[in-house]
XYZ file of N, CA and C in Angstrom:
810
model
N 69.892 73.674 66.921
C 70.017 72.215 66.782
C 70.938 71.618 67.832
N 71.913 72.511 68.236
C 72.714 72.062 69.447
C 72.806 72.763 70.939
N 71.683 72.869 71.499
C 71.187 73.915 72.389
C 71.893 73.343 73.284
N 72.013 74.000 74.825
C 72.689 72.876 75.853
C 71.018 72.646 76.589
N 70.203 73.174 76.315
C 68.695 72.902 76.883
C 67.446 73.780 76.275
N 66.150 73.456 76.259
C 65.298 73.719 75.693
C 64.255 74.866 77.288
N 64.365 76.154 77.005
C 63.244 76.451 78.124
C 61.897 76.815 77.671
N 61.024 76.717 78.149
C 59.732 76.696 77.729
C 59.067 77.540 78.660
N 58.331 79.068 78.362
C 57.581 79.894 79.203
C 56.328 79.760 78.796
N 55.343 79.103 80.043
C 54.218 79.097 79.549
C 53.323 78.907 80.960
N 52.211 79.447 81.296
C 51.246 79.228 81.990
C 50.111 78.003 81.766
N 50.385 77.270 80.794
C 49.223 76.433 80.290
C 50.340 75.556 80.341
N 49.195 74.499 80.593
C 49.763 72.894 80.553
C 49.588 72.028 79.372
N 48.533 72.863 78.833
C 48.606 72.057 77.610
C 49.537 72.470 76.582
N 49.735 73.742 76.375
C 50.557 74.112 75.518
C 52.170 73.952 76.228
N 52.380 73.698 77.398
C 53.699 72.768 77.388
C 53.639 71.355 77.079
N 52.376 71.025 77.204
C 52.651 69.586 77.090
C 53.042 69.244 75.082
N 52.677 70.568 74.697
C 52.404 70.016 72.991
C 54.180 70.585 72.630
N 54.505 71.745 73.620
C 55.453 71.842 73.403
C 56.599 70.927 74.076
N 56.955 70.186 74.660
C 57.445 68.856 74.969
C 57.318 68.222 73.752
N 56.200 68.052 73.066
C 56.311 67.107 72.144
C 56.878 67.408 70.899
N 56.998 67.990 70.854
C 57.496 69.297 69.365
C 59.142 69.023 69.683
N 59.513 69.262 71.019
C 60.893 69.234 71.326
C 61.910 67.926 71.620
N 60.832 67.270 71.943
C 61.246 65.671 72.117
C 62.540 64.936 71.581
N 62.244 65.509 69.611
C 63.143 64.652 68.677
C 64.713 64.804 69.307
N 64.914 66.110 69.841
C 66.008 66.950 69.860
C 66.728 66.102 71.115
N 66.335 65.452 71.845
C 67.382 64.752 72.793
C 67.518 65.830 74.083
N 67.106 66.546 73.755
C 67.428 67.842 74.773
C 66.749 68.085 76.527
N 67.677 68.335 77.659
C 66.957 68.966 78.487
C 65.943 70.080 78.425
N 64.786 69.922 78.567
C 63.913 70.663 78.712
C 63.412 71.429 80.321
N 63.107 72.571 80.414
C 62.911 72.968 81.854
C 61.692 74.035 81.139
N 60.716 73.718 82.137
C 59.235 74.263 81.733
C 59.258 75.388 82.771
N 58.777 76.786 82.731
C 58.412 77.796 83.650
C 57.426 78.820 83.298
N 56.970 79.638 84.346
C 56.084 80.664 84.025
C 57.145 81.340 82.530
N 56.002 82.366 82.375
C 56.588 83.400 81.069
C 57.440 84.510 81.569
N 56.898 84.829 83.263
C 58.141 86.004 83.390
C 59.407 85.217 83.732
N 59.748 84.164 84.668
C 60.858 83.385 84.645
C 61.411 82.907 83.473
N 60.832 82.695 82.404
C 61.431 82.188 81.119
C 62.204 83.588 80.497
N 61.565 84.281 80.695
C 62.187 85.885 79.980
C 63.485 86.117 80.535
N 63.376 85.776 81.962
C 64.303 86.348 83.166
C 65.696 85.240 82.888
N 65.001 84.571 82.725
C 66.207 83.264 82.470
C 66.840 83.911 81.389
N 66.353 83.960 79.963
C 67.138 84.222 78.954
C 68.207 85.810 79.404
N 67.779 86.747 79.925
C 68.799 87.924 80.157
C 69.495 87.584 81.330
N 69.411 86.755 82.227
C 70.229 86.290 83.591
C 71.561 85.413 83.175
N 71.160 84.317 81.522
C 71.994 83.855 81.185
C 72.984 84.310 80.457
N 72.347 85.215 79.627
C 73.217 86.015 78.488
C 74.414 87.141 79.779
N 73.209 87.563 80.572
C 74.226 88.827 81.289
C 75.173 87.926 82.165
N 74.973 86.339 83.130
C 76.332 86.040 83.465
C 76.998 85.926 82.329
N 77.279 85.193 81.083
C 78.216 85.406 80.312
C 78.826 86.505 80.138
N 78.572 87.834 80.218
C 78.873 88.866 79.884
C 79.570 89.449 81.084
N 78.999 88.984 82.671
C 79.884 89.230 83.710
C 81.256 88.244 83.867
N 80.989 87.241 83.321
C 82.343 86.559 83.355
C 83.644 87.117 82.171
N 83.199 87.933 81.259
C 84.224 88.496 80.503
C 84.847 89.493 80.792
N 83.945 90.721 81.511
C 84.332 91.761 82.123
C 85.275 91.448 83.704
N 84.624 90.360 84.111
C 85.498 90.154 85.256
C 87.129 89.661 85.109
N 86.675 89.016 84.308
C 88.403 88.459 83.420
C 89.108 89.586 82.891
N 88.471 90.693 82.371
C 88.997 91.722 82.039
C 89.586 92.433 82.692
N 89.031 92.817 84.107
C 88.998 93.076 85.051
C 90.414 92.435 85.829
N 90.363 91.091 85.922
C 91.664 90.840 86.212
C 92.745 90.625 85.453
N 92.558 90.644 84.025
C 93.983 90.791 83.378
C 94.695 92.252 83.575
N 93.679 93.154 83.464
C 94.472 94.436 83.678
C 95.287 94.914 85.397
N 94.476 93.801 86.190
C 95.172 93.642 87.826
C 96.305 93.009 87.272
N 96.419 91.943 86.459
C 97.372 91.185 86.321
C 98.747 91.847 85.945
N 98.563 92.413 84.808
C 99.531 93.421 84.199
C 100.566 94.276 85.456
N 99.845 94.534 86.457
C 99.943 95.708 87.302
C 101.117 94.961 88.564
N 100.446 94.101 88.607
C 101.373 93.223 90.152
C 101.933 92.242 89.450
N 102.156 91.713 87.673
C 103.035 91.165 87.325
C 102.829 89.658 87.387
N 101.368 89.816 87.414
C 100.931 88.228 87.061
C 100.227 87.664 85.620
N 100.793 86.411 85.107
C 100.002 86.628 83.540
C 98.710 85.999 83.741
N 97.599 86.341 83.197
C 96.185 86.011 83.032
C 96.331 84.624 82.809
N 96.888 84.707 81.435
C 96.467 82.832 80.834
C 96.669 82.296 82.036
N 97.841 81.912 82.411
C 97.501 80.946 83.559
C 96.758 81.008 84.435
N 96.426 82.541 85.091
C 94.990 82.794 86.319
C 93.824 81.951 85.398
N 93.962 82.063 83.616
C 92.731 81.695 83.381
C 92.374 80.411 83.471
N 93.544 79.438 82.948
C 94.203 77.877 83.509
C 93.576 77.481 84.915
N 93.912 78.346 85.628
C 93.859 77.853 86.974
C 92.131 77.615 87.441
N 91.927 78.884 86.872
C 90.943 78.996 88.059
C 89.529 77.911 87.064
N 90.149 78.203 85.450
C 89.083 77.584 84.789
C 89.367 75.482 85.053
N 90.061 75.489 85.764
C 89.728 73.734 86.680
C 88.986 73.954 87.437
N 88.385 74.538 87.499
C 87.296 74.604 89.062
C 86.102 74.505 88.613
N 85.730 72.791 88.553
C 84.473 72.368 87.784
C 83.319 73.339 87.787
N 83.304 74.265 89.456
C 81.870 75.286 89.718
C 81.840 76.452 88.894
N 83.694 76.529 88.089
C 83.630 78.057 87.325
C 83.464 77.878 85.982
N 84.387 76.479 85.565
C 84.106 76.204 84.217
C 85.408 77.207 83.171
N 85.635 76.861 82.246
C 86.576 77.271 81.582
C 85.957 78.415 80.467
N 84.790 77.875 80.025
C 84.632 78.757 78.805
C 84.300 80.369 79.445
N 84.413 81.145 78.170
C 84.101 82.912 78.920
C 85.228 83.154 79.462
N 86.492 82.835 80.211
C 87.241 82.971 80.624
C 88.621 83.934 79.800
N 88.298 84.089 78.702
C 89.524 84.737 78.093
C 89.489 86.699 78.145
N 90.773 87.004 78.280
C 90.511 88.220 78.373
C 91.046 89.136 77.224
N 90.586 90.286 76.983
C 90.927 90.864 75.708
C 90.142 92.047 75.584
N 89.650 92.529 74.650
C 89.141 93.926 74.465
C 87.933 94.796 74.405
N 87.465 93.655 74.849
C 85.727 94.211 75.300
C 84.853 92.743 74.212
N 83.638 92.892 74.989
C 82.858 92.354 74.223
C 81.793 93.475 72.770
N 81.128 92.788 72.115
C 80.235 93.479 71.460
C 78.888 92.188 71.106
N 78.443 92.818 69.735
C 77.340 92.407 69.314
C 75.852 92.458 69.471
N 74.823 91.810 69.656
C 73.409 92.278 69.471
C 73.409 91.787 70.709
N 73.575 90.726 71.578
C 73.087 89.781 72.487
C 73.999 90.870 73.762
N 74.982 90.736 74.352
C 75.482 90.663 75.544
C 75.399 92.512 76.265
N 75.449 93.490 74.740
C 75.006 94.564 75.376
C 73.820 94.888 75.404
N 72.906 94.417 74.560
C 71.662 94.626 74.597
C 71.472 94.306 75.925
N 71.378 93.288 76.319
C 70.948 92.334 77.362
C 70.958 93.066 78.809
N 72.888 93.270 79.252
C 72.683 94.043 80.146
C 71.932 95.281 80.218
N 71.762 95.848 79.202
C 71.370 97.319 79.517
C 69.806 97.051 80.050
N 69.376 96.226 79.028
C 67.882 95.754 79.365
C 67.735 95.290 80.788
N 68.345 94.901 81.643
C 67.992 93.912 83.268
C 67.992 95.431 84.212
N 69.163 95.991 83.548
C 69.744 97.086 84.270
C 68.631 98.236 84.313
N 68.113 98.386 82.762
C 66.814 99.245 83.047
C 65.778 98.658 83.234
N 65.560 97.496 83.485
C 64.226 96.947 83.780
C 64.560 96.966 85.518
N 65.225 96.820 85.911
C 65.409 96.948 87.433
C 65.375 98.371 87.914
N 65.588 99.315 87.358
C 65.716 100.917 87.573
C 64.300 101.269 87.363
N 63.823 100.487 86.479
C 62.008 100.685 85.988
C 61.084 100.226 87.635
N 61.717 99.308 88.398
C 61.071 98.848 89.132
C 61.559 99.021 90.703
N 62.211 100.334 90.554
C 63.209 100.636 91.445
C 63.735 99.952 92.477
N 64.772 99.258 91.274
C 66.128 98.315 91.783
C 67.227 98.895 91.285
N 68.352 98.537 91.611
C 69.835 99.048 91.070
C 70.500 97.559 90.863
N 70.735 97.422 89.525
C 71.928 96.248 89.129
C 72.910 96.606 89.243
N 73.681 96.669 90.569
C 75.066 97.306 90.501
C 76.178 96.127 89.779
N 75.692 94.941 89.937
C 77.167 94.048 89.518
C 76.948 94.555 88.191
N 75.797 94.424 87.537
C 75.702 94.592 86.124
C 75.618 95.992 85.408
N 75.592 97.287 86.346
C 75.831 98.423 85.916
C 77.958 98.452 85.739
N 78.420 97.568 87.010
C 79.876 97.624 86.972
C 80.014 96.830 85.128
N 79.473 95.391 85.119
C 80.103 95.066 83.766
C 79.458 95.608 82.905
N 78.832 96.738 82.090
C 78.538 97.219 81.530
C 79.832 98.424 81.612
N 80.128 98.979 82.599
C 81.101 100.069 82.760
C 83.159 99.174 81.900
N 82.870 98.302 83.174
C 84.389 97.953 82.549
C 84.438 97.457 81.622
N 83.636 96.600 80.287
C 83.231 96.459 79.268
C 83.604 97.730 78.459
N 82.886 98.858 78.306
C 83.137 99.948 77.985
C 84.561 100.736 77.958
N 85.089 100.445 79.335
C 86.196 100.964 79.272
C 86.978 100.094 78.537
N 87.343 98.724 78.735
C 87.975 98.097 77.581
C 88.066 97.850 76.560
N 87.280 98.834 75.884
C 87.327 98.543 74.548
C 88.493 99.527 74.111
N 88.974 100.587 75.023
C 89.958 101.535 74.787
C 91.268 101.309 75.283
N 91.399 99.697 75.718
C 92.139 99.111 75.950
C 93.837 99.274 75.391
N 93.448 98.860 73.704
C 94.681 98.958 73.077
C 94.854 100.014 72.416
N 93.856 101.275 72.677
C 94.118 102.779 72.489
C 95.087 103.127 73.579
N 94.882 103.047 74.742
C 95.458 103.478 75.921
C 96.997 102.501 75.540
N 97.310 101.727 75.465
C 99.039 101.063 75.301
C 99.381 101.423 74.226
N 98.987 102.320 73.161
C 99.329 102.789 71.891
C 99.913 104.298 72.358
N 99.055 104.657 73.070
C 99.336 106.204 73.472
C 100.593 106.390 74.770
N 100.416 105.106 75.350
C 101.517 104.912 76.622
C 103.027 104.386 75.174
N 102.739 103.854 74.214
C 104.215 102.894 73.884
C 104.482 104.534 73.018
N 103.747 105.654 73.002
C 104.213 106.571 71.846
C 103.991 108.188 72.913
N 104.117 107.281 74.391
C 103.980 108.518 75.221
C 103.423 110.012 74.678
N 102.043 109.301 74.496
C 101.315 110.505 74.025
C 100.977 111.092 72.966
N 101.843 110.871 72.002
C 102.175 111.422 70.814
C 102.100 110.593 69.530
N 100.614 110.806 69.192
C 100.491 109.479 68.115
C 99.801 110.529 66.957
N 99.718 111.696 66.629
C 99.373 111.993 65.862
C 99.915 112.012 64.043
N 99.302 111.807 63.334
C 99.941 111.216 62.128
C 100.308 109.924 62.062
N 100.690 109.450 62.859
C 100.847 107.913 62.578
C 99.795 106.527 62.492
N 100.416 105.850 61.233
C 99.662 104.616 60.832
C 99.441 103.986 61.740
N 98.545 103.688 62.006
C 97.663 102.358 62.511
C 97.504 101.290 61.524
N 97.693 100.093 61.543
C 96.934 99.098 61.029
C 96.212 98.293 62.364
N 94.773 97.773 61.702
C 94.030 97.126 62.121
C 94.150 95.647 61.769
N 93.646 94.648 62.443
C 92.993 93.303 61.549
C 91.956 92.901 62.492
N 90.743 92.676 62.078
C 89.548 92.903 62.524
C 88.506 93.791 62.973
N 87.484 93.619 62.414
C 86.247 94.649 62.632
C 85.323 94.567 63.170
N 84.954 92.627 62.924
C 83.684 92.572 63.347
C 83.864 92.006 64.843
N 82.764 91.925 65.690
C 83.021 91.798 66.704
C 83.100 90.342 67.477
N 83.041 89.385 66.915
C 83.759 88.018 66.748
C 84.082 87.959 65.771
N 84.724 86.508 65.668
C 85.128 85.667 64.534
C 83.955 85.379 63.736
N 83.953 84.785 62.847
C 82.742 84.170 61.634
C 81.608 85.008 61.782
N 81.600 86.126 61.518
C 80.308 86.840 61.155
C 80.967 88.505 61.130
N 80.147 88.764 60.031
C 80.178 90.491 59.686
C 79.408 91.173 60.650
N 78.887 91.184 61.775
C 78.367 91.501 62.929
C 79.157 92.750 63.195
N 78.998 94.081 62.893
C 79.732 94.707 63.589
C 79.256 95.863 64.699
N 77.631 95.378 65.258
C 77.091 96.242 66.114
C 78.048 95.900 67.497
N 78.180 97.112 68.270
C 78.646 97.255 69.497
C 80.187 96.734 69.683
N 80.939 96.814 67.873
C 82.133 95.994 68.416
C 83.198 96.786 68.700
N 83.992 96.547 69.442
C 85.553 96.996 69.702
C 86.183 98.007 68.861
N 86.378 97.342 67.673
C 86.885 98.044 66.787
C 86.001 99.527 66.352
N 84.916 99.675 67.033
C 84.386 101.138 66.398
C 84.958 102.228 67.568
N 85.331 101.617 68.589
C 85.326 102.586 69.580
C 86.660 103.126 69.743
N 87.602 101.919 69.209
C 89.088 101.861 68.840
C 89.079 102.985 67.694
N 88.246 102.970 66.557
C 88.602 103.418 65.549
C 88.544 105.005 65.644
N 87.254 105.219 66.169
C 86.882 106.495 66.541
C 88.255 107.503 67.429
N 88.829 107.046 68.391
C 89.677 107.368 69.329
C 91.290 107.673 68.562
N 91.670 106.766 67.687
C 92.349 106.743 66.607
C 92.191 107.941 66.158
N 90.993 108.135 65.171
C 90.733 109.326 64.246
C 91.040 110.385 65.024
N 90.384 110.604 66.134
C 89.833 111.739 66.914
C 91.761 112.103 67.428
N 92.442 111.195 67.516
C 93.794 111.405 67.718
C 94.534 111.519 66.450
N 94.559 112.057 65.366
C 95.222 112.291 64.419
C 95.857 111.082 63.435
N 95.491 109.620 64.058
C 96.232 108.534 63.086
C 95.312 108.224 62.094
N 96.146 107.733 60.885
C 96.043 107.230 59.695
C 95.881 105.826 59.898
N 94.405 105.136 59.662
C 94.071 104.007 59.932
C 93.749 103.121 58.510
N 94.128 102.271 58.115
C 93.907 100.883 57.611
C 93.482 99.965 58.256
N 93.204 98.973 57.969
C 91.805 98.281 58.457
C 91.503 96.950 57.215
N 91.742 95.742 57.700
C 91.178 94.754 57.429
C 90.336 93.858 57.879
N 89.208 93.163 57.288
C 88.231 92.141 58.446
C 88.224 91.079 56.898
N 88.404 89.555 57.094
C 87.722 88.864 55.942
C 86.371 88.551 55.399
N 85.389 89.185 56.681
C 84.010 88.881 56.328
C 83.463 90.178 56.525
N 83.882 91.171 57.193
C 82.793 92.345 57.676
C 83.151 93.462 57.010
N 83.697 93.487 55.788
C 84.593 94.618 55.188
C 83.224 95.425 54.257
N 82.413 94.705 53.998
C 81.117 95.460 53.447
C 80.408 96.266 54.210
N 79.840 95.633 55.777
C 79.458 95.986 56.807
C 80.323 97.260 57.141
N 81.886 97.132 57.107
C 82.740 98.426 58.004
C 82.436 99.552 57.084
N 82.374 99.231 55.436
C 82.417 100.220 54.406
C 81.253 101.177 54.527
N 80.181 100.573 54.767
C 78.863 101.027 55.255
C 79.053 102.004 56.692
N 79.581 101.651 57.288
C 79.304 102.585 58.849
C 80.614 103.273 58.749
N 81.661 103.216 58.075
C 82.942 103.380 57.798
C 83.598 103.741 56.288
N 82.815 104.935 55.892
C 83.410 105.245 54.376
C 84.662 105.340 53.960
N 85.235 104.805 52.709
C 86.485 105.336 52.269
C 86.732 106.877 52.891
N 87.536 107.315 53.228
C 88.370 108.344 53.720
C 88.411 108.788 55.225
N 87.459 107.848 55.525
C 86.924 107.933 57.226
C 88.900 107.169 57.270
N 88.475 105.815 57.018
C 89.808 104.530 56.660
C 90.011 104.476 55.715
N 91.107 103.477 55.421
C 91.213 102.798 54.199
C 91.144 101.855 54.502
N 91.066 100.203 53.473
C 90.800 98.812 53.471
C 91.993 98.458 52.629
N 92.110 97.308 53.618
C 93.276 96.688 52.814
C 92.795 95.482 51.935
N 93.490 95.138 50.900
C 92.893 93.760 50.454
C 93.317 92.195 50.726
N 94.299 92.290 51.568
C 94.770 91.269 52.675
C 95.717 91.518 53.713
N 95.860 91.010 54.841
C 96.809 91.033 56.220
C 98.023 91.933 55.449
N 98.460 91.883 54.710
C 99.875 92.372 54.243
C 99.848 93.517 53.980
N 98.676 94.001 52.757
C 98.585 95.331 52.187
C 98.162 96.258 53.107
N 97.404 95.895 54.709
C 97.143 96.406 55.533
C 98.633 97.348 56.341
N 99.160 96.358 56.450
C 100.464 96.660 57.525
C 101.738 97.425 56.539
N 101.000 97.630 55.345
C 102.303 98.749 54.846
C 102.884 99.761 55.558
N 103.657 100.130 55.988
C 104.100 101.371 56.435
C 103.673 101.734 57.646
N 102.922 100.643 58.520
C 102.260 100.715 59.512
C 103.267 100.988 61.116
N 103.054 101.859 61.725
C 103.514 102.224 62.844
C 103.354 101.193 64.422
N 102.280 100.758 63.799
C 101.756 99.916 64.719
C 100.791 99.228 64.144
N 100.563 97.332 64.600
C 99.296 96.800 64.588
C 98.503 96.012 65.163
N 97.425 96.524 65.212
C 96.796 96.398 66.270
C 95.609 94.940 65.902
N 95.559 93.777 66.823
C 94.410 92.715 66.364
C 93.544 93.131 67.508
N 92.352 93.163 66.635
C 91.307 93.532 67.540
C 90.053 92.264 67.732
N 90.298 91.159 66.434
C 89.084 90.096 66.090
C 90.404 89.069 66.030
N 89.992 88.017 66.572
C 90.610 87.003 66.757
C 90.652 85.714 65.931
N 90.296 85.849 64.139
C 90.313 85.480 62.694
C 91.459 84.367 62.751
N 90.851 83.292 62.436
C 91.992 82.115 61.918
C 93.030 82.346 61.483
N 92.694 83.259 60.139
C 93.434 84.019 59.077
C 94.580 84.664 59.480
N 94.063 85.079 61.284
C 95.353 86.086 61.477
C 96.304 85.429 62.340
N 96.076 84.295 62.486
C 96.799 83.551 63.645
C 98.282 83.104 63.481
N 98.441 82.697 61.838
C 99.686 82.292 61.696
C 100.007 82.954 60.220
N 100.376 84.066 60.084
C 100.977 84.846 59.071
C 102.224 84.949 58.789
N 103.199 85.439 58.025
C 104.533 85.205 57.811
C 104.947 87.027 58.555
N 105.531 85.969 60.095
C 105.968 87.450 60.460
C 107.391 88.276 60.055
N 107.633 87.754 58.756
C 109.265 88.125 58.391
C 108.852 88.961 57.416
N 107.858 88.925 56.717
C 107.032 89.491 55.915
C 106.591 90.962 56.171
N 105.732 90.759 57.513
C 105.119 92.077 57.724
C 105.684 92.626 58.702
N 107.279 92.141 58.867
C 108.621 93.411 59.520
C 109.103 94.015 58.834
N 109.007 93.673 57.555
C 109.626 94.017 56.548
C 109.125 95.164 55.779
N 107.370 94.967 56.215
C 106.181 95.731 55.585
C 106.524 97.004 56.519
N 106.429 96.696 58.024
C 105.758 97.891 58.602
C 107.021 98.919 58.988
N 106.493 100.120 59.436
C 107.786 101.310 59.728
C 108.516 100.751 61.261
N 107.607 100.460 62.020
C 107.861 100.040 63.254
C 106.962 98.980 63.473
N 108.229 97.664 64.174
C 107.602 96.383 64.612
C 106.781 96.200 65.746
N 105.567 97.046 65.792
C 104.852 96.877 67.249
C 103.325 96.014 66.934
N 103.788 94.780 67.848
C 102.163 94.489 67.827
C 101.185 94.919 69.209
N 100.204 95.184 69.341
C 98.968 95.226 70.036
C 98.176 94.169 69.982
N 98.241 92.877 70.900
C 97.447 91.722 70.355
C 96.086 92.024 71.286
N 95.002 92.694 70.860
C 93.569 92.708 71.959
C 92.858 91.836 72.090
N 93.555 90.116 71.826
C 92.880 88.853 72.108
C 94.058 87.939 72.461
N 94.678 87.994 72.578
C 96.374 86.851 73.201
C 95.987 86.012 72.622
N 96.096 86.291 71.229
C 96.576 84.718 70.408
C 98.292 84.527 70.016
N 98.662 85.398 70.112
C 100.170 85.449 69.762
C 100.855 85.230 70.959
N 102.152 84.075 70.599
C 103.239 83.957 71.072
C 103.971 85.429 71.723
N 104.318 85.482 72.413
C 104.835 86.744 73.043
C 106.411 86.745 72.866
N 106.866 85.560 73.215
C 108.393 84.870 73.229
C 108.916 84.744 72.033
N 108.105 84.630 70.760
C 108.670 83.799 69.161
C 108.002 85.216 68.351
N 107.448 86.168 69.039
C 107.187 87.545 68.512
C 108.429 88.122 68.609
N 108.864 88.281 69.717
C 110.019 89.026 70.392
C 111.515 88.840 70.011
N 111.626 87.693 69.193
C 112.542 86.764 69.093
C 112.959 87.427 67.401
N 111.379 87.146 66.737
C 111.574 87.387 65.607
C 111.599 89.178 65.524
N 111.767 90.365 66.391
C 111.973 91.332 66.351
C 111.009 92.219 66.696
N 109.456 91.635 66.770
C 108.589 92.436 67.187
C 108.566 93.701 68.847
N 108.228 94.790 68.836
C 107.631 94.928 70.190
C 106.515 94.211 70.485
N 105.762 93.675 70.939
C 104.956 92.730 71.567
C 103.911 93.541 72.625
N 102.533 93.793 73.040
C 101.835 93.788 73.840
C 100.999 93.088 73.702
N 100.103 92.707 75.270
C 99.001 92.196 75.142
C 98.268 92.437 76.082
N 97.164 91.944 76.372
C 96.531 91.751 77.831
C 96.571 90.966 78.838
N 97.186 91.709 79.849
C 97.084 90.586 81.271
C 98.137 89.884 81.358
N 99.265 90.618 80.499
C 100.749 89.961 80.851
C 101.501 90.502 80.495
């Protein structure tokens, strides 16, 4: 209902013309094309979105390195009417049905027709690697040595507002966790049926809110970027956990009023 445009693949003129009319009510730009350009359009659009996240990714972790913070690279560069602001945030990989499907599909449809998508074989790669993002600063803040220790989680699914949890972050996080000896808890407000399913009791445990999660927790880690988790009582869950470390894998948190109130603090790209 709120498209930013309507595309239409079709070889017939009449059946664009009926489809124009069908689309009309909607107020919408319409752009008419063959059926293989209409196809091509939909994975060209989905996969730049998906190169603009990895590339941001890409430079928050430059950022970290030579001591520059992202948000503002993201500030900056997102004034530049030709780049545009949205897609611009950096954090812990993407997931879901749309953005990996997508690349993999251009990538093997070009290998089918012997082509090489190298930009899009790269964001498919650093995608991947970031999802082990806030595994890797867990294992650097505990130099190595994280076995037995709590993890708490908050988030599962792989955005906000939906139990979606194909291709998300948190499975690849979770897995790496296990496979390293920690004791994981784990909260999501919508995808906790979904995690229970691919994620049995004793694989994790579930908490029954932000708090009961971070008991005794060694570390915690945000992996979904939930309203819910944005402004919690952090006097509360210092009080909860063994050690005050956060892992934020979306920079919604204050870094300065974390630090203040006693937390260790990480994030991405600063």
């Amino acid at each position: 209902l709120h498209a930013a445009r309507i595309i239409i693949g079709t070889e017939s003129v009449q059946a664009e013309e009926k489809l124009r009319k069908i689309y009309e009510p909607f107020q919408l730009p319409i752009v008419a094309m063959n059926r293989r350009s209409a196809e091509m359009t939909k994975y060209a659009c989905n996969d730049f979105l998906a190169l603009k996240i990895s590339y941001m990714n890409d430079i928050a972790n430059l950022c970290e390195i030579v001591g520059a913070d992202v948000n503002m690279v993201r500030k900056g560069i997102g004034t530049d009417a030709r780049i545009g602001s949205r897609f611009l945030y950096a954090g812990c990989g993407y997931g879901g049905s749309c953005f990996p499907k997508d690349v993999k599909a251009l990538v093997k449809t070009a290998a089918n027709s012997g082509y090489q998508m190298r930009i899009l074989e790269a964001v498919e790669a650093v995608n991947e690697e970031q999802k082990s993002i806030l595994f890797r600063k867990l294992m650097k803040h505990f130099r190595g040595d994280i076995q037995g220790k709590r993890i708490a989680l908050w988030g599962l699914a792989f955005k906000p507002e939906t139990d979606d949890m194909r291709e998300a972050p948190s499975l690849v996080l979770i897995k790496k966790l296990k496979e390293a000896g920690c004791v994981i808890s784990a909260y999501d407000p919508v995808a906790m049926p979904e995690a229970q399913r691919r994620l049995p009791v004793g694989v994790i445990s579930y908490g029954k809110d932000i708090y009961e999660t971070v008991i005794d927790a060694d570390a915690l880690l945000l992996v979904t970027e939930w309203k819910e988790f944005r402004m919690p009582s952090w006097s509360v869950i210092k009080k909860l956990m063994s050690t005050p470390l956060i892992l934020d894998g979306r920079n919604i948190y204050d870094k300065t009023e974390l630090e203040e109130t006693g937390f260790i603090y990480h994030c991405i790209g600063r």
